[in-house]
Coordinates of C-alpha atoms in Angstrom, one line a residue:
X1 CA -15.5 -34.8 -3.5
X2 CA -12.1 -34.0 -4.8
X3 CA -13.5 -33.7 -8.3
X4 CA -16.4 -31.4 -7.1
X5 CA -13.9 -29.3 -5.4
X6 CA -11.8 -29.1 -8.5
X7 CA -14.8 -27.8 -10.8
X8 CA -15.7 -25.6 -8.0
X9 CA -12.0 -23.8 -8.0
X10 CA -11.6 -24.2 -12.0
X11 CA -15.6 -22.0 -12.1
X12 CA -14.2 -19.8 -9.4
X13 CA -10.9 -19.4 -10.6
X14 CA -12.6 -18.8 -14.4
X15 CA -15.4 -16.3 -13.2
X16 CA -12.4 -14.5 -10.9
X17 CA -10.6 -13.8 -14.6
X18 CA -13.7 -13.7 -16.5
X19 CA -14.2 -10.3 -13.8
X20 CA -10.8 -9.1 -14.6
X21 CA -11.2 -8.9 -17.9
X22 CA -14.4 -7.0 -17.6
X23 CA -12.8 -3.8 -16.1
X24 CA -12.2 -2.0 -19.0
X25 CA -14.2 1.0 -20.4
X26 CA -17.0 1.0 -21.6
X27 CA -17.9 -0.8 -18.0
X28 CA -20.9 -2.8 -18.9
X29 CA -21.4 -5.7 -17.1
X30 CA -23.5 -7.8 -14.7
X31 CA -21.5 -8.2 -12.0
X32 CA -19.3 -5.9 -10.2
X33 CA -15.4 -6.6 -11.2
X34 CA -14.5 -6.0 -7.8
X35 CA -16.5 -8.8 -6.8
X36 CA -13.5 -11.1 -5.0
X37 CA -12.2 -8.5 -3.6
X38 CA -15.1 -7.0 -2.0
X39 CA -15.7 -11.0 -0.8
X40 CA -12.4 -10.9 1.2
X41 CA -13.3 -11.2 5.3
X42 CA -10.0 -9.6 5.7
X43 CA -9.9 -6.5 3.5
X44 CA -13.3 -6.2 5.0
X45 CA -12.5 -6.3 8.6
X46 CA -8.9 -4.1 8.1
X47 CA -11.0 -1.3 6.1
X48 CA -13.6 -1.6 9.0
X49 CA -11.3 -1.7 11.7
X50 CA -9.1 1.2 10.1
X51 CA -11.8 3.2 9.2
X52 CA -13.8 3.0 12.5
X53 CA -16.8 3.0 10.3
X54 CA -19.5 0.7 8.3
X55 CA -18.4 0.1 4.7
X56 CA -21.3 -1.0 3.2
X57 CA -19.3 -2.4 -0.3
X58 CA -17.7 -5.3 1.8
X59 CA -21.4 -6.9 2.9
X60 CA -20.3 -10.0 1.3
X61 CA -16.5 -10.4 2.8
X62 CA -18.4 -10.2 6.6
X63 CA -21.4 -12.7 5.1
X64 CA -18.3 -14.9 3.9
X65 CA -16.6 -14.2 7.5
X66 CA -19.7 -15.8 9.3
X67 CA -20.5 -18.1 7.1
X68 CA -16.7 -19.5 8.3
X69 CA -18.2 -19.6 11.4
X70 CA -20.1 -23.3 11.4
X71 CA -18.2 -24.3 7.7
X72 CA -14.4 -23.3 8.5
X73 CA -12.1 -22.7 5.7
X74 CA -14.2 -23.7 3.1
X75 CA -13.0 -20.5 1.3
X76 CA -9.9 -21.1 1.0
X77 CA -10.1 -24.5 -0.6
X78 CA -13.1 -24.0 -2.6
X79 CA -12.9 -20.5 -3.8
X80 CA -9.7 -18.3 -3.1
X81 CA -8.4 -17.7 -6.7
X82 CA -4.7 -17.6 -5.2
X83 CA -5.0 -20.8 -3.4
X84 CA -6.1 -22.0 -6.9
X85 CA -3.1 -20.8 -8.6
X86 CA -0.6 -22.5 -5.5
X87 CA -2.5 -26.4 -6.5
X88 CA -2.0 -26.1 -9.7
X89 CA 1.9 -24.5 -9.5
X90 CA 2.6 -26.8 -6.2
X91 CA 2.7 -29.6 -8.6
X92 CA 5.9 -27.8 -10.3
X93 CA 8.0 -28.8 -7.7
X94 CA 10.0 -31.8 -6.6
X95 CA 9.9 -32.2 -2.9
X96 CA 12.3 -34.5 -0.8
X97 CA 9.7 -37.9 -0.5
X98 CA 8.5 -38.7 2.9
X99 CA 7.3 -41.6 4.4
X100 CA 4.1 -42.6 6.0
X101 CA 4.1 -41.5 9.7
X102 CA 7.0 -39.0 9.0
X103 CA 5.4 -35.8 9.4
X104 CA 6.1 -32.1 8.1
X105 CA 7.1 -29.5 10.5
X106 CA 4.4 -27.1 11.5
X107 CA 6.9 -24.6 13.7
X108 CA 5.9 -22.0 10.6
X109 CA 2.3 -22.3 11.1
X110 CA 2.2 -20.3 14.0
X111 CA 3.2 -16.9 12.0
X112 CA 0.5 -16.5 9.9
X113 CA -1.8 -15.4 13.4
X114 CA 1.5 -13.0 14.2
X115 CA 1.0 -11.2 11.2
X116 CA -3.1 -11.3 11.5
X117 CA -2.2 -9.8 15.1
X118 CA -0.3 -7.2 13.4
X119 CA -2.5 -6.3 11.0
X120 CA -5.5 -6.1 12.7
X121 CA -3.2 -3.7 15.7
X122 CA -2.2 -1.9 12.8
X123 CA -5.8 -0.7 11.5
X124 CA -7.1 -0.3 14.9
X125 CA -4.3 2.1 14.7
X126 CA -5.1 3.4 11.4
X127 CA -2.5 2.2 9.3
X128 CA -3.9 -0.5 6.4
X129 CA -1.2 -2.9 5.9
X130 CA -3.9 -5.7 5.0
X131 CA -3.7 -5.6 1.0
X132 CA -0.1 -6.1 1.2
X133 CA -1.2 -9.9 2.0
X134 CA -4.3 -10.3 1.3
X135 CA -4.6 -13.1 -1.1
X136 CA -7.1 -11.4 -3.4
X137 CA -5.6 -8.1 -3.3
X138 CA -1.8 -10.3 -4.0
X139 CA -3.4 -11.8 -7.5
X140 CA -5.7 -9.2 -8.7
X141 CA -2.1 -6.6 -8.6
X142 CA -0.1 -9.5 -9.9
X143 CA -2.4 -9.8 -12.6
X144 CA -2.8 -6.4 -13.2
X145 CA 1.4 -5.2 -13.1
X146 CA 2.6 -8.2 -14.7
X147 CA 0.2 -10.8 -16.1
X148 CA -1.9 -8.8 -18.1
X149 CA 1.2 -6.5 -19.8
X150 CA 2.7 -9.8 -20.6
X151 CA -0.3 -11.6 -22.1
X152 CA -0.6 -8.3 -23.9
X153 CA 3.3 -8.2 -25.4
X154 CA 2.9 -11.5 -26.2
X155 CA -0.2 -11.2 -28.2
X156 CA 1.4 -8.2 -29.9
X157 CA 4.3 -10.2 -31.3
X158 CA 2.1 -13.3 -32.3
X159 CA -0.1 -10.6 -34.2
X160 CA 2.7 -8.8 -35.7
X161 CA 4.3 -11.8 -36.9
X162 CA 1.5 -13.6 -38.2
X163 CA -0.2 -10.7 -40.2
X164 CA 3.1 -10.7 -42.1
X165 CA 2.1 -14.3 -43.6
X166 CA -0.4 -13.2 -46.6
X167 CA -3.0 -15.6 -46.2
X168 CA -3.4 -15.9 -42.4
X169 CA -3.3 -12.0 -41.8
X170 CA -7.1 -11.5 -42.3
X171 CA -8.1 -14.6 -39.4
X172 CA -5.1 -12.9 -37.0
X173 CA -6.4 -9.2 -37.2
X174 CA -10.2 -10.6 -36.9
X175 CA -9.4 -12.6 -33.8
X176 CA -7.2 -10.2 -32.3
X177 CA -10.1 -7.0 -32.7
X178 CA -12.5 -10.3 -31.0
X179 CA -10.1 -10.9 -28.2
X180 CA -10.4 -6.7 -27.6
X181 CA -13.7 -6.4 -27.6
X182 CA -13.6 -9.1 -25.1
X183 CA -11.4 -7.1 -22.8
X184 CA -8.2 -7.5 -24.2
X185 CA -6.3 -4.4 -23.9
X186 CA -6.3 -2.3 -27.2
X187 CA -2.9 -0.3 -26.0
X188 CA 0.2 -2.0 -23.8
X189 CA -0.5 -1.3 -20.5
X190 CA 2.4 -0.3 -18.5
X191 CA 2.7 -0.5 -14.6
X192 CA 5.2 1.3 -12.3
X193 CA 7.3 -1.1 -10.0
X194 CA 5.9 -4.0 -11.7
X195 CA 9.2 -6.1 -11.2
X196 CA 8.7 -5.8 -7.3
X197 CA 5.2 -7.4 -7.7
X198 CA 6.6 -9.6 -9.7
X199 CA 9.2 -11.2 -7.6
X200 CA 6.9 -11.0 -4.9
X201 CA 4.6 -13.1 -6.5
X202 CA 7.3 -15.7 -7.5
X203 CA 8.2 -15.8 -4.1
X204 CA 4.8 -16.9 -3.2
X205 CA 5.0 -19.4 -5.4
X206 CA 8.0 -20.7 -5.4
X207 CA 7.8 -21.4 -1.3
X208 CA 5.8 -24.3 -2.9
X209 CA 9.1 -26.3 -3.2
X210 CA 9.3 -26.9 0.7
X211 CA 5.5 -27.9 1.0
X212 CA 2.2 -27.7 -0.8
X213 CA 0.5 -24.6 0.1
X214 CA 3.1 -23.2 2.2
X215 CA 2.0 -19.7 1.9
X216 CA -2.1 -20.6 2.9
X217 CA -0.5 -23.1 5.7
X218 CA 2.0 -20.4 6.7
X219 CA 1.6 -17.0 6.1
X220 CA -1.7 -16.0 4.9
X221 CA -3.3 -13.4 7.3
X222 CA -7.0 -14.3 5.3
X223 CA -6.7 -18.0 6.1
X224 CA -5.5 -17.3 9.7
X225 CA -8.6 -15.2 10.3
X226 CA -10.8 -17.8 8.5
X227 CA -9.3 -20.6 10.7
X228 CA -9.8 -18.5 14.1
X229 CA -13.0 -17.7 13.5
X230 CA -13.9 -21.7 12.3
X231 CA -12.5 -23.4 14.4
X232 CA -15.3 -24.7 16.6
X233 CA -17.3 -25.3 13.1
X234 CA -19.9 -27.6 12.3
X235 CA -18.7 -29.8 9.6
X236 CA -15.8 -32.1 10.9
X237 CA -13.5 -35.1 10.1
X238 CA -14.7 -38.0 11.6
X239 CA -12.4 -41.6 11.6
X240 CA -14.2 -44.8 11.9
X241 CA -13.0 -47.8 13.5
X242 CA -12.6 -49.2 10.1
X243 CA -8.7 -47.2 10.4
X244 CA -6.2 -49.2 9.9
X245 CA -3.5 -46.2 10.9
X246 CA -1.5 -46.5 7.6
X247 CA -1.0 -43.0 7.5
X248 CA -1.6 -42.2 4.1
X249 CA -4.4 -39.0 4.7
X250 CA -1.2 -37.7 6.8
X251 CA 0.6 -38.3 4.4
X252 CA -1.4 -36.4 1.5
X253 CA -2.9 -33.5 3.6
X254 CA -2.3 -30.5 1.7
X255 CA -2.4 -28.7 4.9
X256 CA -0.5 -30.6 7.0
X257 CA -3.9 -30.5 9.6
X258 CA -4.0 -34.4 10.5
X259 CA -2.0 -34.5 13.8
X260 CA -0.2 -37.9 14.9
X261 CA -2.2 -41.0 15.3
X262 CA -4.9 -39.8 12.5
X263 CA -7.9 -39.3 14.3
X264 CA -7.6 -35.7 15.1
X265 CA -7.6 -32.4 13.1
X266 CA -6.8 -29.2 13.7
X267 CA -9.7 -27.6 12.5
X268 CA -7.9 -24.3 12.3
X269 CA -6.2 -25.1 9.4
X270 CA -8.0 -27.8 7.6
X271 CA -9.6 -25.9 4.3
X272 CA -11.7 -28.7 3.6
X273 CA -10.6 -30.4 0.8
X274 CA -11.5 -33.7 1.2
X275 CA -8.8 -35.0 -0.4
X276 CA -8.1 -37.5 2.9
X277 CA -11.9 -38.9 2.2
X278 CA -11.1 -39.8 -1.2
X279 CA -7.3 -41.5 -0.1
X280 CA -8.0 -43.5 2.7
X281 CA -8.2 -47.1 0.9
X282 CA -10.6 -48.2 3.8
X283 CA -13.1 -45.6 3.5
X284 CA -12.8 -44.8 7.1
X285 CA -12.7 -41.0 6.3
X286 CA -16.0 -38.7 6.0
X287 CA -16.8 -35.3 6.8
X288 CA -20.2 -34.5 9.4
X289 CA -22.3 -32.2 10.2
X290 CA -22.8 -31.6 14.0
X291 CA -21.0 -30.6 17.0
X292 CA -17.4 -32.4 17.3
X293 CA -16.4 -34.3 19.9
X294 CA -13.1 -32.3 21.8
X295 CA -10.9 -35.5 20.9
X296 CA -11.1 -35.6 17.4
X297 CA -10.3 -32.0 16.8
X298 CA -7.8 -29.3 17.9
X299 CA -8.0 -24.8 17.2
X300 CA -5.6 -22.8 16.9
X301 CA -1.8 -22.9 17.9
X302 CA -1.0 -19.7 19.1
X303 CA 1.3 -19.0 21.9
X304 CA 0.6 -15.7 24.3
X305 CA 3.6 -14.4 23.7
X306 CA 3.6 -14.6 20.5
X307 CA 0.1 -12.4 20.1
X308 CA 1.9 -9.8 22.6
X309 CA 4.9 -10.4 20.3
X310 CA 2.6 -9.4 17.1
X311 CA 1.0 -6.7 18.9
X312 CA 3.7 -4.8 19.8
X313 CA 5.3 -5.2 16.7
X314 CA 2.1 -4.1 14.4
X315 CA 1.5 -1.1 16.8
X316 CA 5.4 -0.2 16.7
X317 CA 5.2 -0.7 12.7
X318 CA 1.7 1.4 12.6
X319 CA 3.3 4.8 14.9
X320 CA 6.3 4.6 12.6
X321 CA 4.5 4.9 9.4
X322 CA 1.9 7.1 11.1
X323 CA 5.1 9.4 12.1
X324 CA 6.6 9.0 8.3
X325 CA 8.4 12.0 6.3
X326 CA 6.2 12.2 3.0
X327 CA 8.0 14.8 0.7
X328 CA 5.9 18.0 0.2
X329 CA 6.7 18.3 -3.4
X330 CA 6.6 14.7 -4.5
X331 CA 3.1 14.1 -2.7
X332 CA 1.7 17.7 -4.2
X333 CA 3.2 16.2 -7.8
X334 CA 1.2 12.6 -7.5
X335 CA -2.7 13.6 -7.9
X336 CA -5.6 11.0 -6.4
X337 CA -7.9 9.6 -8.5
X338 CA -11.0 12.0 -8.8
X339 CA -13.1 11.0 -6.1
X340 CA -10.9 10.0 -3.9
X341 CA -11.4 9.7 0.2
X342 CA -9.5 12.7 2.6
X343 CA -5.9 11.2 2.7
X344 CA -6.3 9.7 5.6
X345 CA -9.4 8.3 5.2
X346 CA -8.4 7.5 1.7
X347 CA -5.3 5.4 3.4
X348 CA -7.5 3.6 5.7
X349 CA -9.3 2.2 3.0
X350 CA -7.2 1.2 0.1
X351 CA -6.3 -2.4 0.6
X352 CA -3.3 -1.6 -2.5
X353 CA -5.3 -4.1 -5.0
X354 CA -5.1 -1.8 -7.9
X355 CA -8.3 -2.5 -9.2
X356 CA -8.6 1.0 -10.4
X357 CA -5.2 1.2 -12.1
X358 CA -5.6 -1.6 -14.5
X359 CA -9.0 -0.5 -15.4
X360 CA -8.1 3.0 -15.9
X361 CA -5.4 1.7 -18.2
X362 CA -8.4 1.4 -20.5
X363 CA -9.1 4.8 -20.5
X364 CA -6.8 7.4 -20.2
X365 CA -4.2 5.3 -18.4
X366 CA -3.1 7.8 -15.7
X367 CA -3.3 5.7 -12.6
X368 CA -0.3 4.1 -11.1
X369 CA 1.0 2.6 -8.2
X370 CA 3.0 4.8 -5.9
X371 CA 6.4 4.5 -4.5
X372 CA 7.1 6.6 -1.9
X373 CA 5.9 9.5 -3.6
X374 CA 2.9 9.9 -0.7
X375 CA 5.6 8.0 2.1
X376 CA 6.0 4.6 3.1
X377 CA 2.2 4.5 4.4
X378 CA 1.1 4.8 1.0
X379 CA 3.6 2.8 -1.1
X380 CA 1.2 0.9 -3.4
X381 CA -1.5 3.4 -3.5
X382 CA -3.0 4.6 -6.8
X383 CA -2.0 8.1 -7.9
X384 CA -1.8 9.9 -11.2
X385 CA 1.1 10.0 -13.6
X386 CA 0.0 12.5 -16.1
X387 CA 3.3 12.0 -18.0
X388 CA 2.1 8.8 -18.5
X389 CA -1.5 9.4 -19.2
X390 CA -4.6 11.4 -18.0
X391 CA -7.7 11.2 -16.2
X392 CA -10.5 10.8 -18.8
X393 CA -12.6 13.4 -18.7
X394 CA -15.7 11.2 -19.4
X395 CA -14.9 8.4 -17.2
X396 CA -15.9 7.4 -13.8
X397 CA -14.6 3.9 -13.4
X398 CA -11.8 3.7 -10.9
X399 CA -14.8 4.9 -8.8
X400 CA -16.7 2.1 -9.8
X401 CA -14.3 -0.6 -9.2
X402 CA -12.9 0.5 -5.4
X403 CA -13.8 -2.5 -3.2
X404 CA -13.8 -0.4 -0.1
X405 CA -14.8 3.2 -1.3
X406 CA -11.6 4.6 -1.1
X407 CA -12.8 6.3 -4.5
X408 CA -16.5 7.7 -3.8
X409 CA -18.7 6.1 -6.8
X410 CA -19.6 9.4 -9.0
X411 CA -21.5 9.6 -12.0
X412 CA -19.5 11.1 -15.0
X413 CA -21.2 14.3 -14.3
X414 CA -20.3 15.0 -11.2
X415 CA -16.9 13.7 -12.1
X416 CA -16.5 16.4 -14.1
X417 CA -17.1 18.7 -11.6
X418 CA -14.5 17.1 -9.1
X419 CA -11.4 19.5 -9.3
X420 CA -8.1 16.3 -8.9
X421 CA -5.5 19.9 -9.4
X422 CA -4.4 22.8 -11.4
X423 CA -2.5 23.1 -14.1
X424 CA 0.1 25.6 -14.1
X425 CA 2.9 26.6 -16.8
X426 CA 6.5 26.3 -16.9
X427 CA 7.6 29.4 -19.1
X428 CA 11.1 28.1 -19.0
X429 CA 9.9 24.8 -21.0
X430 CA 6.5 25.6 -22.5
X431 CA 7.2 26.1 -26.6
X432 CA 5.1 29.8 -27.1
X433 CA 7.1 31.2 -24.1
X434 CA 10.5 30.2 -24.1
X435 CA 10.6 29.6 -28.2
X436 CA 8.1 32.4 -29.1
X437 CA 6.4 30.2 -31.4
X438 CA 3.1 28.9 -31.7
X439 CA 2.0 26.2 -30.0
X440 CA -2.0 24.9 -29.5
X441 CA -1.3 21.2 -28.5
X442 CA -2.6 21.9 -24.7
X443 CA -5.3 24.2 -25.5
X444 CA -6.6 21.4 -28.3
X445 CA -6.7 18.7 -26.0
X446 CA -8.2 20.8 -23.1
X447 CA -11.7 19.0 -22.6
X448 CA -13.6 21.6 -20.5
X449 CA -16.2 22.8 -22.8
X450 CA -15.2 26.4 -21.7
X451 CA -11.5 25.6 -22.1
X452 CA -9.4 25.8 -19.1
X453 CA -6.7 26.9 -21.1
X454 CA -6.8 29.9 -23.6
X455 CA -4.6 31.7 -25.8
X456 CA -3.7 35.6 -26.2
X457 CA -2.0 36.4 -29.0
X458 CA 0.7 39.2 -28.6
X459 CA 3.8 40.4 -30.7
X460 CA 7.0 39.8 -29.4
X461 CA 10.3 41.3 -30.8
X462 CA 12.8 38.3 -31.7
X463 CA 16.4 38.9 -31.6
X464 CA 17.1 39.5 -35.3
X465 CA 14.5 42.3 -34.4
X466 CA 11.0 41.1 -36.6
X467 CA 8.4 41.4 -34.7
X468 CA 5.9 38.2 -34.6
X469 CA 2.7 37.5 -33.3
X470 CA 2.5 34.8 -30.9
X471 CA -0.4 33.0 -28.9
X472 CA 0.6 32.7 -25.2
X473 CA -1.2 29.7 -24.0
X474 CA -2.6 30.3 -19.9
X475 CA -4.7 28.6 -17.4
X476 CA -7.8 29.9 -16.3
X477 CA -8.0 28.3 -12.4
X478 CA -11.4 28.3 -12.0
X479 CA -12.1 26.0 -15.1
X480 CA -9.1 23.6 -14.3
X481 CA -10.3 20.1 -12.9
X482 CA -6.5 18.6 -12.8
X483 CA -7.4 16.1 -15.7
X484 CA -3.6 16.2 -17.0
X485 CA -4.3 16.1 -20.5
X486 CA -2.4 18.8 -21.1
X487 CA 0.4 17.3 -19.3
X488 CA 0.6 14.1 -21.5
X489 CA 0.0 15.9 -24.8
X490 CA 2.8 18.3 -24.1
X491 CA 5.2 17.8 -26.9
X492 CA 8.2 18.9 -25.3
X493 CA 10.6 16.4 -24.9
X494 CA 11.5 15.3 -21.2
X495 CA 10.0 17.6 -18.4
X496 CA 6.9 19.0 -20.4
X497 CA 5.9 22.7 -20.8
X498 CA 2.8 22.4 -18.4
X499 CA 2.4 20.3 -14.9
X500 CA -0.6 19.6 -12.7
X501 CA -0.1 19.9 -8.9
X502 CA -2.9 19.5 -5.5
X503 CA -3.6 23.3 -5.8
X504 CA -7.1 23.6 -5.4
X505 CA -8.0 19.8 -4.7
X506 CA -11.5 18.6 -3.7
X507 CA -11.7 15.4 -1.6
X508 CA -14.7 13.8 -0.2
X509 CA -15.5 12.9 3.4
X510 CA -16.9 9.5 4.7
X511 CA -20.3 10.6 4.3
X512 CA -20.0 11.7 0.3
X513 CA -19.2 15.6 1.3
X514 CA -16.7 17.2 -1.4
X515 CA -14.0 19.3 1.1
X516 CA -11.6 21.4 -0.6
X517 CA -7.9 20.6 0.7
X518 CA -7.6 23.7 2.8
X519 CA -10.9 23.1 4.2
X520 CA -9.1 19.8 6.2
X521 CA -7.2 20.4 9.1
X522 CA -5.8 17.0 9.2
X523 CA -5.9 16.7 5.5
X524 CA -2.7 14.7 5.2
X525 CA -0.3 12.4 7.2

């Protein structure tokens, strides 16, 4: 069994990067690149829960969640790309040896249903703080802030070096153009605050020094749900008489779930490995199907004040976000993607994967993670830097890659219709009005077949007293969609000549309705 699991986490794990590579434009595949994270029980429950409504995109997270039910954490050691990741990088680590019948301490374990508790209090209360730890949210924005702009730096330099040699530089180029039409980035992708999710990943695994899987034992809030809702499940550990008690599946549990004496399991945090079946040198071990008898297996360990504990804390944590200063000019600065929920609703739902920022990086690489630009409550949530890039005016994809609909699913025609901001000059910085010279960079670039910018050429009386014509770039409103083209072509060093702002923003409700910004009384938090 512990080589069938194997090949079933190597297929997983390969069909989870396989998807990640797929999100780039033109989006063409057979399977939706969201597809783990829209088969997470937790970002399906939190978006639920926060929400207070059906979201139909997360079918297969709640068929995943009952299926947990009569199989228990079979999830977590058959499929979850992270837990994965923490076998293979576990094995890194050199940790004190222990001997048989000396177990690990599970005083930890405990803390991973605290912070379920809070999560789960904090979207009740409308606060989503379940992609900060959800395990598929955790890789997919590792991957996309720091794996994939390394793999991508990395490639550059081997390319750059080896085309230099004369007789390899035709096989480099030609693989290289293979590996992009593959998915590979064609540009380097660059991700705001990407050292943060860095570290934080590091953390993760690096906790793998004290035990294996400390994080899934510990602190995952996915494995905690998974183990509370499976822990009465069908298939079980059963111990024959054939036991010789030498301790050894104790000894080797990656999950520390084999309490003393050998015969018992805490169900709630066994992820079904196997791994004790394949160990025990008397074959005493196998897994059943059927009810288990109350003495060979044991739920969860959670205290009562420990939930009140969690709940008071989430619920504290969720009014003080709810309650958070977000700056007025910052927030009216950062744009959402086109498409994008009512804030709050918009909140609710994004479980901070970033799903939609690495594939926009294939387009016109606007998206980016924000800061506190839109307040603590939406730190990690995807909003538009269009000094860094623009929205594509022929692309629709962050749209199609939101696991929770965050981002209503458009086609590219009624993108183009959706207005993200205006554009508005800054005569103080723009090169026709401060310079009184020509300048057509903004008004080239414009994509609105109409042009939402146009030119009006008038003289103007320099100081030397000639008189030149000049064509004064503007903004017609009403043609404006916010794209931000303008913004990133600017050629004005520093603060550019031109910036986009929330004027005139259209959101869309729950039910797919566009709303104009002052059309929302509660349009913001």
């Amino acid at each position: 069994m512990r080589t069938a699991r194997r090949v079933s986490q190597l297929l997983f794990f390969l069909l989870f990067l396989y998807l990640f590579f797929e999100a780039v434009y033109p989006y063409e595949v057979a399977l939706p690149a969201d597809l783990f994270l829209r088969a997470s029980p937790l970002a399906a429950v939190a978006s639920i829960l926060a929400s207070r409504a059906f979201v139909s995109t997360v079918v297969l997270g709640l068929v995943i969640l009952a299926l947990s039910i009569p199989l228990g954490r079979f999830f977590c050691g058959w499929i979850c790309p992270l837990g994965t990741v923490l076998d293979a990088t576990d094995r890194w680590f050199k940790r004190p040896r222990r001997k048989v019948g000396q177990r690990e301490s599970t005083r930890l374990r405990s803390w991973k249903y605290a912070l379920l508790v809070a999560i789960l209090a904090g979207s009740f209360l409308s606060v989503q703080f379940a992609g900060y730890f959800d395990p598929i949210s955790v890789i997919t924005r590792a991957f996309t802030a720091v794996l994939l702009p390394l793999l991508t730096k990395v490639a550059d330099t081997f390319v750059s070096l080896l085309g230099r040699v004369s007789f390899l530089e035709n096989i480099t180029f030609s693989a290289y153009n293979r590996l992009q039409e593959v998915g590979f980035p064609t540009q380097q992708p660059l991700v705001r605050g990407s050292f943060l999710i860095l570290v934080l990943f590091l953390v993760i695994l690096v906790l793998g020094k004290w035990s294996r899987r400390f994080w899934c034992r510990n602190l995952c809030p996915l494995g905690a749900l998974l183990g509370f809702v499976g822990q009465h499940r069908l298939t079980h550990r059963t111990v024959s008489t054939a036991c010789t008690d030498c301790g050894v599946c104790q000894l080797m549990c990656r999950m520390n779930a084999i309490e003393d004496g050998y015969r018992i399991t805490r169900t709630s945090e066994c992820i079904e490995c196997m791994q004790c079946v394949d160990i025990c040198p008397e074959g005493a071990i196998s897994y059943r199907l059927g009810l288990p008898a109350s003495s060979s297996h044991k739920g969860v360990d959670l205290d009562r004040r420990r939930v009140l504990g969690s709940l008071a804390g989430g619920t504290l944590a969720a009014a003080a976000l709810s309650v958070g200063f977000v700056g007025r000019e910052s927030s009216s600065s950062k744009l959402r993607p086109p498409g994008a929920l009512v804030e709050s609703e918009f909140l609710d739902r994004c479980v901070r994967c970033l799903e939609c920022v690495r594939i926009c990086s294939s387009t016109g690489a606007c998206l980016q993670p924000a800061l506190l630009e839109r307040g603590v409550a939406g730190f990690w949530t995807p909003v538009a830097d269009m000094r860094h890039g623009y929205c594509e005016y022929n692309c629709n994809l962050c749209g199609q890659v939101c696991p929770t609909g965050a981002i209503t699913r458009l086609s590219v025609e009624d993108k183009q219709k959706v207005v993200m901001g205006t554009a508005y000059f800054d005569r103080s910085r723009c090169i026709p009005w401060y310079r009184n010279e020509d300048c057509l960079v903004c008004e080239e670039h414009c994509p609105i077949p109409e042009k939402a910018i146009r030119l009006e050429q008038r003289p103007v009386q320099l100081p030397s007293g000639e008189t030149r014509l000049v064509k004064f770039p503007y903004v017609v409103e009403d043609l404006c969609i916010g794209c931000g083209i303008c913004v990133t072509k600017c050629p004005v060093e520093g603060q550019p000549g031109i910036f986009v702002t929330t004027a005139r923003e259209e959101r869309f409700t729950a039910r797919g309705e566009k709303v104009r910004k002052e059309e929302v009384p509660a349009y913001g938090r």
